[in-house]
XYZ file of C-alpha atoms in Angstrom:
500
model
C 0.030 -0.052 -0.043
C 1.031 3.576 -0.510
C 0.131 6.896 1.204
C -0.418 10.164 -0.622
C -1.305 13.428 1.243
C -2.987 16.734 0.317
C -5.942 17.625 -1.878
C -6.213 19.042 -5.459
C -8.063 19.168 -8.622
C -7.958 16.411 -11.288
C -6.037 17.117 -14.508
C -7.502 15.504 -17.668
C -4.900 15.416 -20.518
C -6.642 15.336 -23.915
C -4.993 14.406 -27.242
C -5.117 16.518 -30.421
C -8.076 14.605 -31.963
C -10.290 15.458 -29.130
C -9.025 19.069 -29.234
C -10.029 19.165 -32.934
C -13.421 17.855 -32.070
C -14.009 20.517 -29.339
C -12.650 23.379 -31.425
C -13.982 22.570 -34.953
C -13.940 24.804 -38.045
C -16.149 24.187 -41.067
C -13.838 21.721 -42.824
C -12.241 20.119 -39.776
C -12.999 16.343 -39.566
C -14.925 15.424 -36.435
C -12.999 12.404 -35.339
C -14.650 12.085 -32.017
C -18.429 12.358 -30.940
C -18.770 16.083 -30.372
C -21.777 15.951 -27.915
C -19.972 13.450 -25.659
C -16.848 15.509 -25.702
C -18.660 18.817 -24.969
C -20.452 17.105 -22.043
C -17.100 15.879 -20.756
C -15.696 19.412 -20.839
C -18.782 20.992 -19.222
C -18.603 18.568 -16.330
C -14.806 18.986 -15.876
C -15.134 22.782 -15.661
C -18.271 22.808 -13.585
C -16.460 20.906 -10.839
C -13.254 22.785 -10.818
C -11.016 20.292 -12.556
C -8.557 20.925 -15.458
C -8.218 20.046 -19.051
C -4.748 20.105 -20.508
C -2.902 19.501 -23.723
C 0.716 18.383 -23.986
C 3.129 20.760 -25.650
C 3.920 18.046 -28.140
C 0.206 17.908 -29.168
C 0.092 21.768 -29.360
C 3.116 21.851 -31.649
C 1.630 19.068 -33.793
C -1.634 21.080 -34.200
C 0.209 24.288 -35.124
C 2.174 22.461 -37.850
C -0.977 22.417 -39.978
C -0.251 23.649 -43.478
C -3.764 25.268 -43.752
C -3.367 28.947 -42.778
C -6.985 29.338 -41.689
C -7.056 26.282 -39.474
C -3.595 27.051 -38.056
C -4.677 30.668 -37.193
C -7.955 29.363 -35.665
C -6.044 26.913 -33.461
C -3.512 29.458 -32.354
C -6.355 31.596 -30.959
C -8.301 28.845 -29.190
C -5.137 27.247 -27.751
C -4.943 30.163 -25.460
C -7.853 28.684 -23.484
C -5.989 25.519 -22.551
C -3.472 24.582 -19.912
C -0.314 23.253 -21.749
C 1.958 20.741 -20.007
C 5.485 21.698 -20.693
C 8.929 20.151 -19.921
C 7.467 16.903 -18.799
C 10.219 14.359 -18.727
C 9.920 11.422 -21.058
C 10.014 8.212 -18.894
C 12.486 5.490 -19.742
C 9.870 2.807 -20.374
C 7.920 4.881 -22.844
C 11.076 6.164 -24.515
C 12.028 2.580 -25.209
C 8.551 1.446 -26.205
C 7.746 4.390 -28.481
C 11.109 4.444 -30.238
C 9.944 3.943 -33.757
C 11.293 7.418 -34.788
C 8.140 8.684 -36.468
C 6.640 11.939 -35.201
C 3.573 10.072 -34.025
C 5.754 7.827 -31.836
C 7.490 10.852 -30.287
C 4.330 12.633 -29.556
C 2.596 9.440 -28.110
C 5.654 8.666 -25.902
C 5.679 12.186 -24.541
C 1.918 12.199 -23.845
C 2.079 8.714 -22.162
C 4.998 10.031 -20.086
C 2.656 12.651 -18.540
C 1.036 9.844 -16.561
C 4.313 8.423 -15.440
C 5.387 11.902 -14.199
C 1.971 12.509 -12.572
C 1.612 15.709 -14.510
C -1.871 14.304 -15.432
C -4.316 12.149 -13.587
C -5.949 10.799 -16.699
C -5.282 10.703 -20.378
C -8.467 10.907 -22.512
C -8.250 9.662 -26.041
C -10.221 7.926 -28.650
C -6.978 6.601 -30.122
C -7.482 2.855 -29.587
C -3.913 2.095 -30.743
C -2.470 4.532 -28.168
C -4.685 3.176 -25.371
C -3.589 -0.375 -26.312
C 0.186 0.502 -26.504
C 0.137 2.247 -23.027
C -1.706 -0.767 -21.577
C 0.933 -3.118 -23.031
C 3.849 -1.063 -21.701
C 2.409 0.100 -18.400
C -0.340 -2.124 -17.030
C -0.240 -0.020 -13.832
C -1.460 3.058 -15.779
C -4.139 1.268 -17.835
C -7.070 2.522 -15.688
C -5.833 6.057 -16.058
C -6.179 6.003 -19.822
C -9.763 6.556 -20.654
C -11.919 6.894 -23.767
C -14.354 9.766 -23.796
C -17.098 7.459 -22.672
C -14.911 6.188 -19.798
C -14.125 9.793 -18.822
C -17.877 10.643 -18.785
C -18.474 7.439 -16.719
C -15.914 8.511 -14.110
C -17.348 12.010 -13.822
C -20.946 10.731 -13.712
C -19.954 8.479 -10.781
C -18.323 11.344 -8.884
C -21.133 13.754 -9.695
C -24.263 11.700 -10.331
C -27.593 13.204 -11.497
C -30.525 11.884 -9.565
C -33.691 10.163 -10.809
C -32.270 7.256 -12.913
C -33.513 3.749 -12.298
C -30.933 0.902 -12.343
C -30.753 -0.961 -15.654
C -32.126 -4.425 -15.731
C -30.945 -7.382 -17.813
C -33.935 -9.234 -19.401
C -33.826 -12.517 -21.171
C -35.811 -12.234 -24.398
C -36.427 -14.431 -27.455
C -34.856 -12.714 -30.516
C -38.114 -12.711 -32.287
C -39.135 -10.020 -29.766
C -36.384 -7.736 -31.095
C -36.969 -5.397 -33.997
C -34.260 -5.240 -36.696
C -35.095 -1.615 -37.129
C -33.619 -0.813 -33.782
C -30.717 1.637 -33.996
C -28.340 -0.731 -32.121
C -28.134 -2.949 -35.165
C -26.903 -0.260 -37.548
C -23.228 -0.451 -36.619
C -23.308 -4.232 -36.531
C -24.293 -4.216 -40.244
C -21.113 -2.272 -41.031
C -19.140 -5.316 -39.917
C -21.354 -8.079 -41.112
C -23.027 -7.326 -44.501
C -25.296 -10.397 -44.210
C -26.319 -9.497 -40.608
C -30.047 -9.070 -41.338
C -30.353 -12.407 -43.014
C -28.318 -14.211 -40.236
C -30.457 -12.525 -37.513
C -33.740 -13.310 -39.169
C -32.948 -16.928 -40.092
C -30.786 -18.027 -37.208
C -31.843 -15.825 -34.285
C -35.510 -14.950 -34.710
C -36.635 -18.082 -36.541
C -34.202 -20.244 -34.465
C -35.792 -18.886 -31.261
C -32.355 -17.969 -29.790
C -32.214 -16.065 -26.487
C -30.673 -12.709 -25.880
C -29.730 -10.710 -22.808
C -31.266 -7.180 -23.233
C -30.924 -3.870 -21.488
C -33.693 -1.490 -22.451
C -33.051 2.215 -23.033
C -35.129 5.010 -21.507
C -36.471 5.953 -25.013
C -37.754 2.456 -25.819
C -34.746 1.377 -27.868
C -32.142 -1.244 -26.938
C -29.333 0.103 -24.811
C -27.294 -3.092 -24.786
C -27.615 -6.534 -26.211
C -25.985 -9.994 -26.031
C -27.311 -12.814 -28.384
C -26.749 -16.258 -26.918
C -26.127 -19.620 -28.404
C -25.311 -22.894 -26.598
C -22.653 -24.941 -28.474
C -21.508 -28.526 -27.896
C -18.672 -29.102 -30.343
C -14.918 -28.829 -30.358
C -14.672 -26.079 -33.018
C -11.448 -23.951 -32.537
C -10.340 -26.496 -29.931
C -12.834 -25.118 -27.344
C -14.330 -27.093 -24.473
C -17.681 -28.613 -25.136
C -21.030 -27.388 -23.517
C -20.227 -23.730 -23.655
C -22.186 -20.618 -24.343
C -21.245 -18.390 -27.270
C -21.879 -14.730 -27.052
C -22.785 -14.176 -30.732
C -23.277 -10.516 -30.585
C -22.223 -8.230 -27.612
C -23.093 -4.588 -28.345
C -23.792 -1.393 -26.357
C -25.590 1.453 -28.047
C -23.550 4.656 -28.659
C -25.911 6.673 -26.455
C -25.566 4.221 -23.626
C -21.764 4.137 -23.508
C -20.174 4.875 -20.071
C -22.675 2.935 -18.014
C -20.724 -0.404 -17.931
C -23.617 -2.226 -19.662
C -21.185 -4.493 -21.574
C -19.731 -5.656 -18.210
C -23.328 -6.140 -16.885
C -24.233 -8.443 -19.756
C -21.028 -10.373 -19.445
C -21.833 -10.831 -15.680
C -25.244 -12.057 -16.517
C -23.776 -14.507 -19.007
C -21.216 -15.837 -16.539
C -23.802 -16.460 -13.817
C -26.130 -18.133 -16.313
C -23.313 -20.372 -17.479
C -22.402 -21.215 -13.888
C -26.063 -22.003 -12.978
C -26.438 -24.267 -15.938
C -23.172 -26.162 -15.468
C -21.542 -25.046 -18.697
C -17.785 -24.928 -19.294
C -17.676 -21.270 -20.042
C -18.199 -18.462 -22.626
C -16.719 -18.006 -26.100
C -16.824 -14.981 -28.309
C -15.282 -13.815 -31.633
C -14.160 -10.253 -32.166
C -12.285 -8.161 -34.711
C -8.885 -6.664 -33.682
C -10.227 -3.128 -34.160
C -12.634 -3.495 -31.236
C -9.877 -2.826 -28.762
C -11.968 -1.398 -25.854
C -14.071 -4.590 -25.935
C -11.065 -6.842 -26.011
C -9.499 -4.928 -23.189
C -12.630 -5.282 -21.051
C -12.959 -8.978 -21.799
C -9.318 -9.677 -21.105
C -9.577 -7.940 -17.751
C -12.595 -10.082 -17.026
C -10.599 -13.278 -17.598
C -11.251 -14.050 -21.307
C -8.097 -15.471 -23.018
C -7.182 -15.424 -26.660
C -7.166 -18.960 -28.012
C -4.851 -18.110 -30.864
C -7.647 -19.232 -33.307
C -9.313 -17.099 -35.949
C -12.536 -17.432 -37.843
C -12.965 -17.460 -41.616
C -13.805 -13.715 -41.284
C -10.490 -13.001 -39.508
C -12.019 -12.565 -36.031
C -10.118 -13.535 -32.842
C -11.572 -16.359 -30.789
C -11.755 -15.649 -27.056
C -12.807 -18.111 -24.378
C -13.557 -17.595 -20.607
C -13.708 -20.700 -18.465
C -15.894 -20.878 -15.324
C -14.391 -24.242 -14.267
C -10.868 -24.096 -12.831
C -8.583 -26.716 -14.226
C -6.770 -29.141 -11.937
C -3.893 -27.366 -10.234
C -5.081 -23.865 -10.882
C -5.256 -23.096 -7.172
C -1.484 -23.732 -7.008
C -0.676 -21.829 -10.181
C -2.538 -18.563 -9.514
C -2.916 -16.305 -6.445
C -6.351 -15.618 -4.958
C -7.098 -12.545 -7.195
C -5.808 -14.070 -10.487
C -7.708 -17.330 -9.764
C -10.961 -15.432 -9.320
C -10.425 -13.237 -12.242
C -9.843 -16.192 -14.613
C -12.465 -18.469 -13.279
C -14.900 -16.564 -11.141
C -17.054 -14.903 -10.100
C -17.933 -18.001 -8.062
C -14.576 -19.702 -8.124
C -12.555 -18.788 -5.108
C -9.233 -19.658 -3.471
C -10.216 -20.368 0.106
C -6.706 -20.711 1.567
C -6.453 -16.884 1.817
C -6.998 -14.359 4.614
C -10.638 -13.419 5.266
C -11.823 -10.010 6.418
C -15.273 -8.820 7.474
C -16.238 -5.220 7.126
C -19.308 -3.265 8.034
C -21.190 -1.491 5.255
C -24.121 0.886 5.627
C -27.255 -0.087 3.786
C -26.981 2.997 1.317
C -23.454 1.934 0.308
C -24.293 -1.699 -0.079
C -27.227 -0.836 -2.346
C -24.883 1.271 -4.578
C -22.229 -1.343 -4.789
C -24.540 -4.349 -5.143
C -27.874 -3.109 -6.474
C -29.031 -6.643 -7.129
C -29.519 -7.081 -3.353
C -32.120 -4.306 -3.060
C -35.612 -5.655 -2.636
C -37.570 -2.550 -3.598
C -36.059 -1.459 -6.905
C -38.636 1.402 -7.327
C -37.206 3.217 -4.320
C -33.844 3.983 -6.004
C -33.172 7.720 -6.072
C -30.456 7.056 -8.535
C -28.067 4.281 -9.497
C -24.333 4.079 -9.958
C -22.796 2.634 -13.022
C -20.217 0.584 -11.156
C -22.944 -1.413 -9.624
C -23.521 -2.829 -13.087
C -20.055 -4.524 -13.119
C -17.937 -7.107 -11.429
C -15.125 -4.630 -10.763
C -15.846 -2.275 -7.931
C -14.174 -0.176 -5.296
C -14.820 0.279 -1.499
C -13.656 3.099 0.775
C -13.198 2.877 4.567
C -11.829 5.084 7.258
C -10.336 2.049 8.966
C -6.567 2.167 9.452
C -6.180 -1.457 8.550
C -3.017 -2.319 6.477
C -3.669 -5.983 6.438
C -5.780 -6.176 3.323
C -3.862 -7.659 0.425
C -4.572 -8.786 -3.188
C -6.480 -12.086 -3.272
C -7.985 -11.710 0.284
C -11.694 -12.472 0.721
C -14.041 -9.630 1.835
C -17.344 -10.309 3.601
C -19.622 -7.321 3.618
C -21.629 -7.113 6.773
C -24.779 -4.933 6.242
C -25.299 -3.014 9.417
C -28.450 -1.296 10.837
C -31.280 -3.187 9.169
C -30.459 -6.698 7.824
C -27.448 -7.196 10.107
C -26.081 -9.887 7.823
C -23.320 -10.749 5.333
C -24.886 -10.813 1.913
C -21.935 -10.259 -0.572
C -18.533 -11.651 -0.958
C -15.631 -9.981 -2.943
C -11.954 -10.653 -3.765
C -9.372 -7.873 -3.252
C -7.580 -6.768 -6.287
C -5.378 -4.114 -4.746
C -5.510 -1.296 -2.227
C -3.969 1.998 -1.182
C -4.348 4.500 1.681
C -4.574 8.221 1.037
C -5.799 11.475 2.400
C -5.948 13.081 -1.109
C -9.560 12.984 -2.481
C -8.386 13.299 -6.071
C -5.688 10.525 -5.664
C -8.580 8.304 -4.430
C -10.784 9.281 -7.344
C -8.009 8.520 -9.750
C -7.259 5.119 -8.112
C -10.921 3.923 -8.084
C -11.511 5.560 -11.466
C -14.880 4.370 -12.978
C -15.433 1.760 -10.204
C -16.546 4.174 -7.634
C -20.016 4.590 -6.025
C -18.685 7.438 -3.994
C -19.463 10.964 -5.163
C -16.742 13.588 -4.992
C -18.486 15.093 -1.937
C -18.525 11.757 -0.154
C -14.819 11.189 -0.774
C -13.904 14.769 0.542
C -16.069 14.052 3.682
C -14.250 10.732 4.297
C -10.872 12.337 4.079
C -12.077 15.195 6.217
C -10.833 17.593 3.429
C -7.423 15.978 3.230
C -6.711 15.513 6.954
C -7.660 11.811 7.381
C -6.336 8.818 5.552
C -8.803 6.514 3.828
C -8.353 2.833 2.926
C -9.337 2.363 -0.706
C -9.929 -1.222 -1.983
C -10.329 -2.248 -5.633
C -12.116 -5.557 -5.756
C -14.068 -8.089 -7.747
C -17.595 -9.101 -6.713
C -17.661 -12.906 -6.288
C -20.841 -14.195 -4.505
C -24.308 -13.063 -3.461
C -25.300 -15.148 -0.461
C -28.895 -16.224 -0.432
C -29.971 -16.257 2.334
C -27.330 -14.071 3.926
C -25.349 -15.087 7.059
C -27.198 -13.418 9.957
C -25.451 -11.782 12.821
C -26.596 -14.478 15.196
C -25.292 -17.222 12.987
C -22.016 -15.395 12.563
C -21.648 -15.177 16.408
C -22.666 -18.754 16.838
C -20.002 -19.971 14.374
C -17.281 -17.780 15.853
C -16.873 -15.370 12.991
C -17.926 -12.448 15.111
C -18.128 -11.739 18.813
C -19.865 -8.463 18.407
C -21.176 -6.311 15.513
C -18.163 -5.059 13.568
C -17.407 -1.470 13.723
C -14.347 -1.660 11.369
C -12.638 -4.001 9.105
C -11.464 -7.103 11.123
C -9.794 -10.395 10.282
C -11.608 -13.649 10.691
C -9.476 -16.512 12.096
C -9.774 -19.827 13.829
C -13.044 -21.698 13.821
C -14.855 -18.783 12.339
C -12.567 -18.685 9.253
C -12.897 -22.462 8.803
C -16.715 -22.145 8.903
C -16.620 -19.392 6.278
C -14.468 -21.560 4.010
C -16.817 -24.556 4.434
C -19.803 -22.418 3.500
C -18.105 -20.979 0.437
C -16.804 -24.377 -0.644
C -20.469 -25.672 -0.797
C-alpha cells in the first residue's frame, strides 16, 4: 500500500483529436463524438477540474499547412493549460522508439502519466490506449476513452432520478431489426439481417437485453449454446454471438453487466464457459474482456475474427498456479481460492445498495443508480486504518443497521491508503459509488487517511449469514465497527460455506 497526502483538482490530458472535435472549423474532420466531448468538458469545468494539452500535441496542431486552421487553433489554444517540460520516462522512450513523429508525440503524452503531470489521459486513439496498456499495465485505468471519462465524472457527480438498468432474457423474435443498435453491426457483417432473421429470430435464440429509456435497446447480447470442439474449445459452452452497447448508452458499464449475466447463467447451468469472436479493431471490448478473464485462444474465424474463451471451471492445479485474485479473475465470479486471509467489514445500507444493486428488494425506491453497480469490478472506501488487506484476500460485507447480515463476498484486487480525495478518485476510476463530496467528507478535506480497496464481486449469499449465525460460528463476537480479520473456527466455517 502507498500513502499520498494533500488535496487538489484532477487534470485530464486530452490528445489532439479530441481538441479538434472541441474546437471545430467548417472543414475540420470530427474524429470524436462532439456531444460526448462537449459534455465531458462542461462537467470538468463545472467541478473545478482541469483540461490540459501536452506541448507536443500543441506543436503538432500548429504544424497544420492550412493557414486558416492554424490561425484558428493558435487563438483557441490560449484557453488550454499546456503541459511543458514533462520528462519522457524510460519505459515509454524505449517502447515508442519507432522514430516517427507520431511515436515521439505518443511517448511524450504517455509520459505525462508516469510523471503524474496528469491524472488521466483521455483519447479515442485505440492504438495509443492499447500501447500504453501493454507497456504500463499499472497506468491502464488512467487511460480513458471519452465514454470512460464521462463514466468517471458521472460516478463522482451523479444526476438523481435514474433507475438501475435491468437485464432481461428475451427471444430474438421480440427484437426489431429496425432498432438503431443494429446499424453499426451491419457495417461489420453485410449479411447480418439475413443471419439474424434466419438463425436468431426463426431459431428462437435467447438474448440478454438492457432497455433504453427511449424504448430502444441500450445493450444486447445474443446467446447460443454450443457443444462441439470447433477452434479447440471445451464442449458445452455458451457463445456470445453479438455483444453490443448502443452509442448513447456508453459509459454505463452495460457491456460488463451483460458479461456478468452470461457468466452467472453459465455457472447456474453447469456450462464450461463463454466463447466470443471479435475483430482486432474493437480494442476497448477486447481490453474489457481480457480484464474479465477471457483469453485469446490463438484461433481465428474465416472472417478474421479472434476467438476468445472464458472458463468458469478451474482446471486441476489452478489453485496452486494462481494467487487468490488471479484465480478469481480467470475463473470467477464463484470460483474462489479459500486458503487466503478473510476479512469482514461493516457497510451501511446505502453503500451496499450502490455497490450491489441486485441485493435491493424494492427497486422502485432507487433515487439514482451508480454505473459501477452494473459490473464485477468495484471499489470500496473505509476510514479504517487497517493495513492487512492484500490482493487475493476475501471480503465479507456485513450490512449493518437493518439486515445485520453478510450478503456479498468479494476478492481484493489491490488497495492504497490516501488522504488526497483526487488521488482516491484516480485510483478507483470508474469503479466508484462514492461521489466527490463523499470522498472529501471521508478524508475530512485531506486531513484523514482512507483505505481504498479495488475488488471483484464474487458471491451473493442467499440467504445471507445473519449476525446471530456469525456469532454462533465464531466469525464475530460483536457487531463489527471496522474491518477485522476472521480467524480460527470462524474462518474455517466461512471456508466450508463458500466451498459448498
